[in-house]
Coordinates of C-alpha atoms and ligand atoms in Angstrom, one line a residue:
X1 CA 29.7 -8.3 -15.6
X2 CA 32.7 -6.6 -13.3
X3 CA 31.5 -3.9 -11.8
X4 CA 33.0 0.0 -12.6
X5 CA 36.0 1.6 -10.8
X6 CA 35.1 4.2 -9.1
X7 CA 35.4 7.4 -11.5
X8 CA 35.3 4.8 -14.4
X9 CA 33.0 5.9 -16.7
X10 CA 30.7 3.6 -18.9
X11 CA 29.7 4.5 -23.0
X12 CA 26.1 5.0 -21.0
X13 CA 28.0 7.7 -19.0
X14 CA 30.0 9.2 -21.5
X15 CA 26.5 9.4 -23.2
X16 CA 24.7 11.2 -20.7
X17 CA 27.7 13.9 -20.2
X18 CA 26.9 14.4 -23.9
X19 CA 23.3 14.8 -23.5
X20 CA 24.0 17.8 -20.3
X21 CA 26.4 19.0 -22.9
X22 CA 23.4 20.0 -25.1
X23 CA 21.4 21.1 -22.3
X24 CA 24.0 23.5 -21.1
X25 CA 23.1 26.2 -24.1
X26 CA 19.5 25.4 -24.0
X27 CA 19.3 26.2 -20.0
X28 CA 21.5 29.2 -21.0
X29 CA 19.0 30.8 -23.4
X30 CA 16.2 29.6 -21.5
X31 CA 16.6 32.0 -18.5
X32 CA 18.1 35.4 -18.5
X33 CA 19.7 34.7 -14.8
X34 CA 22.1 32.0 -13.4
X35 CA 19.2 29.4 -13.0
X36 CA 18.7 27.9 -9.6
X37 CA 17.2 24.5 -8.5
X38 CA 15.4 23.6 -5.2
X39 CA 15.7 19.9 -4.6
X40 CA 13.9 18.3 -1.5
X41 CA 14.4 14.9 -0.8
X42 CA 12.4 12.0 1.1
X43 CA 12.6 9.4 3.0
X44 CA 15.9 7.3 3.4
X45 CA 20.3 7.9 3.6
X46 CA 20.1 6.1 0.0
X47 CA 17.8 9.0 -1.4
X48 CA 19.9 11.6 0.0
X49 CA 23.0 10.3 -1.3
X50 CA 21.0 9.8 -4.7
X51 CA 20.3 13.7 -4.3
X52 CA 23.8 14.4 -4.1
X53 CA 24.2 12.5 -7.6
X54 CA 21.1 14.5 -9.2
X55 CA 22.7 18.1 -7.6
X56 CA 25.9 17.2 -9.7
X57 CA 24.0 16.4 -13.2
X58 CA 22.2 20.0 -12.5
X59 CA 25.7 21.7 -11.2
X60 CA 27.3 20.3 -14.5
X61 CA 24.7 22.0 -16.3
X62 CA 25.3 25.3 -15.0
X63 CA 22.9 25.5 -12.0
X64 CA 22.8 27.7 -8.5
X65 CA 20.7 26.1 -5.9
X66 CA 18.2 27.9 -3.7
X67 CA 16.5 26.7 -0.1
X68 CA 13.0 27.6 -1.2
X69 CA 10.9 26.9 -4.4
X70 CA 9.3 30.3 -4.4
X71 CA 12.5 31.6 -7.2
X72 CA 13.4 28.1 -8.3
X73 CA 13.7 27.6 -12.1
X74 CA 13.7 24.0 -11.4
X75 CA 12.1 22.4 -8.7
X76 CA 13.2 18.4 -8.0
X77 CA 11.4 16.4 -5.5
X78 CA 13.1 13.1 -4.7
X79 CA 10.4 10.8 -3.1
X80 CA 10.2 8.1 -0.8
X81 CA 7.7 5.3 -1.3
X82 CA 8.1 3.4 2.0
X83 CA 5.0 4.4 3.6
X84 CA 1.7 6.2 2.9
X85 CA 2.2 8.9 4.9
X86 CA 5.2 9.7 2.6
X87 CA 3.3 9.6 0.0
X88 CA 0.9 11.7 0.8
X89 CA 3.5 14.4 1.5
X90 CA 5.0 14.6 -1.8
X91 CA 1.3 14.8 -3.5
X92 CA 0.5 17.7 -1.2
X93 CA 3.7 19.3 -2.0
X94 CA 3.2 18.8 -5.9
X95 CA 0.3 20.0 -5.8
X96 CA 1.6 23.5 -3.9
X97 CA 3.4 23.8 -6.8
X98 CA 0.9 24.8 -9.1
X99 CA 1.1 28.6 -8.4
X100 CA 4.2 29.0 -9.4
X101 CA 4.4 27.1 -12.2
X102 CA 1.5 29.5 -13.1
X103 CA 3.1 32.8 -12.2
X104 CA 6.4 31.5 -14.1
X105 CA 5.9 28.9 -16.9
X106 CA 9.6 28.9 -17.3
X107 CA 10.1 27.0 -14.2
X108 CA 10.7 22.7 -14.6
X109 CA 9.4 20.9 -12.3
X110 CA 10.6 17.3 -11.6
X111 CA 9.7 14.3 -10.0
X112 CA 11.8 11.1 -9.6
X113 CA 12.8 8.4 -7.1
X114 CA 10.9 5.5 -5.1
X115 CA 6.9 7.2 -6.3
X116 CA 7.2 7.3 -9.6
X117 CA 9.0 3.9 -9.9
X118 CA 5.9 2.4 -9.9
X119 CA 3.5 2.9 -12.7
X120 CA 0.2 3.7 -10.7
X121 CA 1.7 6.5 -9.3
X122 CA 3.6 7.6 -12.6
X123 CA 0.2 7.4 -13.8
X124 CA -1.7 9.1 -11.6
X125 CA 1.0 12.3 -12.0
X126 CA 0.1 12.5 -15.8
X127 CA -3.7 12.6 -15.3
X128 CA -3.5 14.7 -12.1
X129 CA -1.1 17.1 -12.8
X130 CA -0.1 18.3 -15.6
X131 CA 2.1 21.2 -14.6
X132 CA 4.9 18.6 -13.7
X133 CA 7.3 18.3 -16.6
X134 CA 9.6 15.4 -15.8
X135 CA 9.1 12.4 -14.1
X136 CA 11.4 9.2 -13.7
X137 CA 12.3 6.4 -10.8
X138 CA 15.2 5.5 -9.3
X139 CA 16.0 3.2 -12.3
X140 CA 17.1 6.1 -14.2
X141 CA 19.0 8.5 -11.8
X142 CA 21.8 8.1 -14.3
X143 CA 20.4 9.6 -17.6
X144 CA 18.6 12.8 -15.5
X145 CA 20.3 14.8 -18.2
X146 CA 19.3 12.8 -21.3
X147 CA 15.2 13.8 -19.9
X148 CA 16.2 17.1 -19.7
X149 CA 16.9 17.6 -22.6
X150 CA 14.3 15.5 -24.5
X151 CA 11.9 17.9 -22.4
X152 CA 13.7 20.8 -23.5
X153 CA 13.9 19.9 -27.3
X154 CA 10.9 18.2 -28.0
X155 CA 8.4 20.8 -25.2
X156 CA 6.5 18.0 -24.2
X157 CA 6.4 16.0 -21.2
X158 CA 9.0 13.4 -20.1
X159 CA 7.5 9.6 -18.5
X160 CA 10.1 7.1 -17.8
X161 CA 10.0 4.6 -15.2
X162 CA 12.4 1.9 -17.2
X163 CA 14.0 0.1 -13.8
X164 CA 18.1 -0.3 -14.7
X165 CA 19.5 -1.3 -11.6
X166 CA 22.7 -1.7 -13.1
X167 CA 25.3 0.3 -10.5
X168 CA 27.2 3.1 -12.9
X169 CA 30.5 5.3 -11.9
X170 CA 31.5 8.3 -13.1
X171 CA 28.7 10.2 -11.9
X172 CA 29.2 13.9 -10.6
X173 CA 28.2 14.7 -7.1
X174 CA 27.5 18.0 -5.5
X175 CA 27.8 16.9 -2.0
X176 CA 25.9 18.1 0.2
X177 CA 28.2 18.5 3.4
X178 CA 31.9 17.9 3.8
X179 CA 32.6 16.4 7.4
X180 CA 29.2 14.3 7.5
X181 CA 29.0 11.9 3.9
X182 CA 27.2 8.9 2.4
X183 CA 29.0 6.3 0.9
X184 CA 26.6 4.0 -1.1
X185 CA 28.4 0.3 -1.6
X186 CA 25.6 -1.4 -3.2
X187 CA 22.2 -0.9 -4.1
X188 CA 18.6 -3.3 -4.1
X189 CA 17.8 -5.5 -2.2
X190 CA 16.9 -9.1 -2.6
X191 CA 14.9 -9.4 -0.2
X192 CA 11.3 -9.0 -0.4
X193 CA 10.1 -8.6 3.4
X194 CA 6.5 -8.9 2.9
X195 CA 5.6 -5.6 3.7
X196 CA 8.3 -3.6 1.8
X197 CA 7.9 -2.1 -1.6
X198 CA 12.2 -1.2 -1.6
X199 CA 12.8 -4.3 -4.0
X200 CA 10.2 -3.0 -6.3
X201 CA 10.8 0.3 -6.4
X202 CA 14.8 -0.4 -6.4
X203 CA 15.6 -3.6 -8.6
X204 CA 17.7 -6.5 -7.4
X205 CA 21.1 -6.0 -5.6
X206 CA 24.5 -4.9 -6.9
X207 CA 27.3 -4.2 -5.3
X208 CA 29.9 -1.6 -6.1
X209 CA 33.7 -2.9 -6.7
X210 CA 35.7 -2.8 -3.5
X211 CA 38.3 -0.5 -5.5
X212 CA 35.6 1.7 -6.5
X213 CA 34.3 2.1 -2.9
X214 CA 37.7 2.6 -1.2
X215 CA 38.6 5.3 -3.7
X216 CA 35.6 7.5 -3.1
X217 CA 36.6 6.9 0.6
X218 CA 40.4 7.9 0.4
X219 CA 38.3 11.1 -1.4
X220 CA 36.4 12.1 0.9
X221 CA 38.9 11.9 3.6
X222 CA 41.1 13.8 1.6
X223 CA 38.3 16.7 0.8
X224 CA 37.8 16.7 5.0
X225 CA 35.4 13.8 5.7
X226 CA 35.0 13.3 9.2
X227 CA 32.4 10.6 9.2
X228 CA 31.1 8.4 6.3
X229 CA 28.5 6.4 5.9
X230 CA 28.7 3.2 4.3
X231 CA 25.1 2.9 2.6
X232 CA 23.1 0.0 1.2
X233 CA 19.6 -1.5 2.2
X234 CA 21.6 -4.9 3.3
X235 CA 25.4 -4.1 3.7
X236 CA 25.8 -7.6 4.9
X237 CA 25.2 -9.3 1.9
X238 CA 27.9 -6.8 0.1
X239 CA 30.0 -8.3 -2.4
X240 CA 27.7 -11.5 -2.9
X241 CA 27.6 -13.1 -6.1
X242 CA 30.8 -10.9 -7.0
X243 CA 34.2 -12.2 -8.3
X244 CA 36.3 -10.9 -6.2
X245 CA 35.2 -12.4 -3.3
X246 CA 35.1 -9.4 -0.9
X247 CA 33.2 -9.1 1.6
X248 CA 31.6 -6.6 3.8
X249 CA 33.7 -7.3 6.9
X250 CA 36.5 -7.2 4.7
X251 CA 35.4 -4.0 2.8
X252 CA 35.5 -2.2 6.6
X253 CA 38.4 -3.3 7.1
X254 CA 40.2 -1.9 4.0
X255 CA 38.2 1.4 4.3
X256 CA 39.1 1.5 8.0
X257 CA 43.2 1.3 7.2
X258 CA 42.5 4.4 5.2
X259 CA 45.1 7.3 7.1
X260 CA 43.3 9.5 8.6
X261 CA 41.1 11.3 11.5
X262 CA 37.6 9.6 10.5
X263 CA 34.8 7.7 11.9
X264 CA 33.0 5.2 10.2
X265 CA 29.2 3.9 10.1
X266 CA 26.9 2.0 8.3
X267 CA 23.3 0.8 7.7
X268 CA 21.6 -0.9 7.1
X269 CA 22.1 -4.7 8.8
X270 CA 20.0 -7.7 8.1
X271 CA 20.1 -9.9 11.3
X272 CA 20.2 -13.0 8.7
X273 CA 23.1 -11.7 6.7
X274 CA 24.7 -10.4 10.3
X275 CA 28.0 -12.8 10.9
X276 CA 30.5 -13.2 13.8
X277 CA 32.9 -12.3 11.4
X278 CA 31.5 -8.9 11.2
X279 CA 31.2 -8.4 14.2
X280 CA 34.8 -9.0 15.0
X281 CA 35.9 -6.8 12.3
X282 CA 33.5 -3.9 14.3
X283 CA 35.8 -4.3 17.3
X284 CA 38.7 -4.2 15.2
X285 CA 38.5 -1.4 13.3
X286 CA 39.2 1.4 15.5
X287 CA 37.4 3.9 13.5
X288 CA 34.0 2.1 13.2
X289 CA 31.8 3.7 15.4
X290 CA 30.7 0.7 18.2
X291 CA 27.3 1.4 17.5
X292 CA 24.9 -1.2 15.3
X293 CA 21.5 -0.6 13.8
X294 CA 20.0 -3.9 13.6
X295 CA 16.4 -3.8 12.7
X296 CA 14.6 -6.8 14.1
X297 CA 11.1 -5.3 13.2
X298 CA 9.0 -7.8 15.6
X299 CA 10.0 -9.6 18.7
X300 CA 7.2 -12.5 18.0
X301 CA 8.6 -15.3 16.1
X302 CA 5.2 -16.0 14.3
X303 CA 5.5 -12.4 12.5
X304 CA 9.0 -12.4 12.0
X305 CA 8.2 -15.8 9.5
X306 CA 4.8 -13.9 8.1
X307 CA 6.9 -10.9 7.1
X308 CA 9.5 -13.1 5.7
X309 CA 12.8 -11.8 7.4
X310 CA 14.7 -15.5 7.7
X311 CA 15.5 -15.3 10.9
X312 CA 14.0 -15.7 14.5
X313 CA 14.3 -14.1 18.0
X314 CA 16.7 -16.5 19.2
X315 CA 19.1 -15.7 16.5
X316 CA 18.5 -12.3 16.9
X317 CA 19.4 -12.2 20.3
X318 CA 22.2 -14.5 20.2
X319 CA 23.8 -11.6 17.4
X320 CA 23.1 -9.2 20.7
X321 CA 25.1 -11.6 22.8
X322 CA 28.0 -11.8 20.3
X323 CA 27.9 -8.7 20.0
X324 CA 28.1 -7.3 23.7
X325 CA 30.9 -10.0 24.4
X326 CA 32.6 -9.0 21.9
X327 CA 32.6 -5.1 22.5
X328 CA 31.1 -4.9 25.8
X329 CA 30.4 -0.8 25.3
X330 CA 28.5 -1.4 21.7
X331 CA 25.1 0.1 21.9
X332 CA 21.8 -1.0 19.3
X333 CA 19.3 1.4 17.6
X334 CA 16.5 -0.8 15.2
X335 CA 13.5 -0.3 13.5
X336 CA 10.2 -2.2 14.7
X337 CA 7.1 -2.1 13.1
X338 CA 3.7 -2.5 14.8
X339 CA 0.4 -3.6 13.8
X340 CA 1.7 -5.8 10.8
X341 CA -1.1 -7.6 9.6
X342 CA -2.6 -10.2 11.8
X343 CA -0.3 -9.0 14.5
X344 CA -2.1 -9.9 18.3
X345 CA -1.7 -8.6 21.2
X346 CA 0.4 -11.4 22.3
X347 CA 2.7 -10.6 19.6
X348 CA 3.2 -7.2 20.4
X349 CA 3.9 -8.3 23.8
X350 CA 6.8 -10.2 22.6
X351 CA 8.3 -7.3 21.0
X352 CA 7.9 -5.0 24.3
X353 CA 9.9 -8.1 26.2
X354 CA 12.6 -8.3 23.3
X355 CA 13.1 -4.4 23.5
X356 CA 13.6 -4.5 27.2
X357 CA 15.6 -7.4 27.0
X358 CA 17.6 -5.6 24.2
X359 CA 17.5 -1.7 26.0
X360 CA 18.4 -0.2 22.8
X361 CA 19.7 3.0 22.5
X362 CA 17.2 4.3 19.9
X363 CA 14.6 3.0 18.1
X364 CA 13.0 3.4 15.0
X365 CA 9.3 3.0 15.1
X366 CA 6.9 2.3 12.1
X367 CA 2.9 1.6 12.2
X368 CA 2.3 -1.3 9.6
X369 CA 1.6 0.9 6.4
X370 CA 0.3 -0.9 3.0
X371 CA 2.0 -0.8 0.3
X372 CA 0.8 -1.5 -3.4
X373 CA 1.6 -5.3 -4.3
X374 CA 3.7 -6.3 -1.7
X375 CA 2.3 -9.8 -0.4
X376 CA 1.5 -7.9 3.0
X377 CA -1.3 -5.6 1.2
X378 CA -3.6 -8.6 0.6
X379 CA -3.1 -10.5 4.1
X380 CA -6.1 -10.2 6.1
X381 CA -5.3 -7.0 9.1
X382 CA -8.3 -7.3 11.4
X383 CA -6.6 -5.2 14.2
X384 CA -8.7 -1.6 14.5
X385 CA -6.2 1.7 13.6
X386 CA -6.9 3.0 16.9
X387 CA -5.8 -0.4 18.4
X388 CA -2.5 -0.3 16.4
X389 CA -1.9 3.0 17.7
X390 CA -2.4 2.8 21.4
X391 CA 0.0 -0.6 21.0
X392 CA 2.4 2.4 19.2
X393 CA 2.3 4.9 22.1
X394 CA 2.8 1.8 24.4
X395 CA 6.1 1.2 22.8
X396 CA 7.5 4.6 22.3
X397 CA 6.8 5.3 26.2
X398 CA 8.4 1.7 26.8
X399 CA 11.6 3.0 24.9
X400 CA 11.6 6.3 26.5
X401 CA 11.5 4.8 30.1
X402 CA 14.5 2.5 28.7
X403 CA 16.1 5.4 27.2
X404 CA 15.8 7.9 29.8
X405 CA 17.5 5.0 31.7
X406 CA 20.6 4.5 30.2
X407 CA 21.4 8.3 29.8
X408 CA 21.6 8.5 33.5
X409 CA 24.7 6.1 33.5
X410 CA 26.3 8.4 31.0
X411 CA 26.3 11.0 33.8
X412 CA 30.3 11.5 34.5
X413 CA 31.3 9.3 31.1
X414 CA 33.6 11.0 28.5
X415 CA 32.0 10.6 24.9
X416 CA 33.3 11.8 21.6
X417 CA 31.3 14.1 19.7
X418 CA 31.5 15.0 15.9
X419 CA 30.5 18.5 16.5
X420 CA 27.7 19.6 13.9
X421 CA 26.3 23.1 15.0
X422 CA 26.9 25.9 17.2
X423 CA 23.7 28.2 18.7
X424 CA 24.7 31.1 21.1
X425 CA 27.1 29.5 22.5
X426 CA 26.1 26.0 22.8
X427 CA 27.6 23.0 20.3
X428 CA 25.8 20.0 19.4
X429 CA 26.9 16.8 17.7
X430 CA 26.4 13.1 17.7
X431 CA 28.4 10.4 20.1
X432 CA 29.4 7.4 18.2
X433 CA 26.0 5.8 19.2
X434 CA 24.2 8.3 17.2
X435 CA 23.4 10.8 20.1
X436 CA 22.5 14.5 20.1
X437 CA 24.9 15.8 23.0
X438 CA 25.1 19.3 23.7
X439 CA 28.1 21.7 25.4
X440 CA 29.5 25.2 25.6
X441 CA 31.6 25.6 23.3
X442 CA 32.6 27.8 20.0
X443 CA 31.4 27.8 16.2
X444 CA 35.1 26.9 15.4
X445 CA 34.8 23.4 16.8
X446 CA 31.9 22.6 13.9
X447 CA 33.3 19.6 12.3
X448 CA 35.5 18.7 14.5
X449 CA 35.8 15.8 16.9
X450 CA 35.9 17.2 20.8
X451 CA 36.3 14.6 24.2
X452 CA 32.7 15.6 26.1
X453 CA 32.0 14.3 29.8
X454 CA 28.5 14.2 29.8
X455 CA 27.1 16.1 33.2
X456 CA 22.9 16.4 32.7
X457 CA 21.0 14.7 31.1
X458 CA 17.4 16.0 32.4
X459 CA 16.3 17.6 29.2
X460 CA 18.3 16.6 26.8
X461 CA 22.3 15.3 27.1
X462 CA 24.5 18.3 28.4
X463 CA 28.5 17.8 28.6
X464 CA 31.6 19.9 29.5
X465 CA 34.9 19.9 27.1
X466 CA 37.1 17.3 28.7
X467 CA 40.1 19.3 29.9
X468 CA 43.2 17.0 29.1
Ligands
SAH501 N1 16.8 -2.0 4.2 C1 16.5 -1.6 5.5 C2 15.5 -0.4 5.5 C3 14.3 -0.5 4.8 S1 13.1 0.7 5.0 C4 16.2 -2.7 6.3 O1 15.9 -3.8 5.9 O2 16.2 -2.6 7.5 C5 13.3 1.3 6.6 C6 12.3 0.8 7.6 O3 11.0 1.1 7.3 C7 12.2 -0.8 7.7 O4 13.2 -1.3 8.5 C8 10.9 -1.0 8.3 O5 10.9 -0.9 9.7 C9 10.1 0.2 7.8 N2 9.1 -0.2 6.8 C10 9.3 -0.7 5.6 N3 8.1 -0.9 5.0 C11 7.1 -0.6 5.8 C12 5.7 -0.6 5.8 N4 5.1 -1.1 4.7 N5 5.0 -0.2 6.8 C13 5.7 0.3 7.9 N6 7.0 0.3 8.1 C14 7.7 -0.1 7.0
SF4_502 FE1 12.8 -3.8 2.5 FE2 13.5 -6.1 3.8 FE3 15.0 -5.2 1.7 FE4 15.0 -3.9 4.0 S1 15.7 -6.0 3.7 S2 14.8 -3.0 2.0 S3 13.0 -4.1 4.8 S4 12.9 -5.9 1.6

């Protein structure tokens, strides 16, 4: 089946508009006060921009939104199911709930995304508490308002975990800043690292029509986009098993022609999926930022095959190569994960050489975590906790040495920073690699690009404007 044009909206669309239609009056008469909703979202870009998607469903229905839960009429947590620790978060946080669901039985109280996805957890939210009204994965983002407003009509708790993976336009978004935005292009994954629960809790992998994506773009830019974020849990595979037979190097391409004063990212890269032809459409697109998050998640070959990733070290690093010949200023941020089971020291070794062979410019660091039914959670882990997390410290302090490193040869560099904040005085904003830099500078500069030569970087990275 083609996929939607962006805006285009499906009969299961035009349904749900219905169904927030009805809810409108019943939210109305429910509450004697413009209603407001507290949303907190976990874990990943994907869930954010997923967020942004829920906020429009609830704006369309006529709600405020507030920072806090204490005077939310609707409270919306968004979880992440990644890792246990995640997890556990959002159960604490349910359960701080209770109070005010007590003091004001008016209030709704929602749960959806990656958690409830999966039926143990769905499960263990009906037994264990039964102040939560609504709860729904990420297979049914779309039809928020048709739960609504069987909750609201029939007073009774709302389960539904059906997984529709199927990608649908038309959706409103509330989003939730205007210089810095998400630009999902796809969605699943196909994947099935062994340790991951994403192609679970997210279906298989569909990609949004090139049309679709480049309007939402030409959008943005028009509503004051600075930077967007291409999103998808494997952006390289875009477009596969599609008709028209775009890709993603061509995708960046077309979004990068787009006129205007913008800066483009994306995430995430699978090193198998990773081509030269990518990586010569990076260095030809002027506006995508020379910076690539490639998460190679071991540096021993032996794990890299145990957690299934289809590729090994020596491909890895020969994408590194490519990638520095090709733009010799490019910098790497990835994602490693330590202690995956049966993981030796030996192993772990490998991945401290590959990171110093790599130096990247950030990294993303994970202790193994188990996750319900993934192949991982049943392969024997003999490696002690404390073990796993000495290895841990031993790479963080590995990457700060590396780290600390390269920052010196920024001293005297002009960077451009997307500036994001102003405190007494002082700006801060990301370089193109990702970077927190810091400056004097003024409140009117926030969202605005501004030349920075970088002149300390003993706490922190500290710049002057570039005078022209
Ligand atoms: N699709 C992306 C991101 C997936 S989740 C990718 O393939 O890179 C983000 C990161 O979380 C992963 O890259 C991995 O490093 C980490 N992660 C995923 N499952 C994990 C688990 N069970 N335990 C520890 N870290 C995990
Ligand atoms: Fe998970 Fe692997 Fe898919 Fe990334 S590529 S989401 S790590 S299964």
């Amino acid at each position: 089946m083609p996929s939607k044009l962006y805006g285009e909206q499906s009969a299961i669309i035009a349904e749900q508009y219905g169904f927030a239609d009805k809810v409108k009056p019943l939210i109305k008469s429910r509450y004697d006060h413009t209603p407001l909703a507290f949303i907190h979202t976990y874990g990943c870009q994907q869930n954010v921009s997923d967020s942004e998607k829920l906020k429009g469903w609830l704006e369309y229905i006529g709600f405020g939104f507030c920072d806090e839960p204490d005077n939310a009429d609707l409270v919306l947590f968004n979880t992440c199911a990644v890792r246990e620790h995640a997890e556990a978060r959002v159960f604490g946080n349910i359960g701080a709930l209770k109070k005010f669901k007590k003091a004001r039985p008016d209030m709704l109280i929602c749960l959806c995304g990656c958690m409830p996805q999966q039926n143990e957890i769905s499960e263990k939210v009906k037994r264990s508490y039964p102040y939560v009204d609504i709860v729904f994965g990420t297979g049914l983002r779309h039809k928020f308002p048709e739960l609504l407003y069987k909750k609201l009509i029939q007073d009774k708790r709302v389960f539904d975990n059906t997984l529709d993976a199927e990608i649908y336009e038309g959706i409103p978004v509330k989003r939730d800043g205007t210089f810095k935005t998400w630009l999902p292009i796809m969605q699943g994954c196909n994947n099935f690292c062994t340790y991951c629960v994403v192609p679970y809790v997210r279906g298989r992998e569909h990609s949004r029509a090139p049309e679709a994506v480049v309007a939402e773009a030409k959008e943005l830019i028009k509503a004051g986009a600075k930077e967007i974020m291409l999103l998808g849990q494997n952006v390289n595979s875009y477009g596969k098993g599609e008709e028209h037979g775009v890709d993603f190097a061509d995708l960046l391409k077309m979004v990068n022609d787009l006129e205007g004063e913008f800066r483009l990212r994306f995430m995430t890269s699978h090193p198998r999926d990773c081509t030269e032809k990518l990586l010569k459409a990076m260095r030809d697109c002027d506006k995508v930022c020379k910076c690539l998050h490639l998460p190679v998640q071991s540096g021993s070959d032996r794990v890299l095959a145990e957690m299934n990733r289809h590729y090994d070290t020596t491909h890895y690093l020969s994408l590194i190569d490519k990638a520095r010949e090709l733009m010799p200023d490019i910098e790497f941020t990835s994602d490693i994960i330590v202690g995956f089971p049966g993981e030796r020291r030996d192993d772990f070794e490998k991945t401290l050489e590959l990171v110093k062979r790599v130096k990247y410019r950030a990294l993303f660091t994970f202790i193994f975590s188990p996750r319900r039914n993934t192949p991982a959670e049943k392969m024997e882990d003999p490696v002690p906790k404390q073990e796993k997390s000495a290895w841990f410290t031993e790479l963080l302090k590995v990457q700060d040495e590396i780290a600390k490193e390269h920052e010196k040869t920024l001293i005297g560099k002009t960077v451009c920073v997307l500036c994001e904040e102003e405190n007494d005085g002082i700006v801060s904003g990301k370089d193109e690699a990702g970077a927190n830099i810091s400056f004097h500078g003024t409140a009117d500069m926030i969202g605005k690009f501004q030349n920075v030569v970088i002149e300390d970087v003993s706490s922190g990275i500290m710049g002057k404007i570039k005078e022209n």
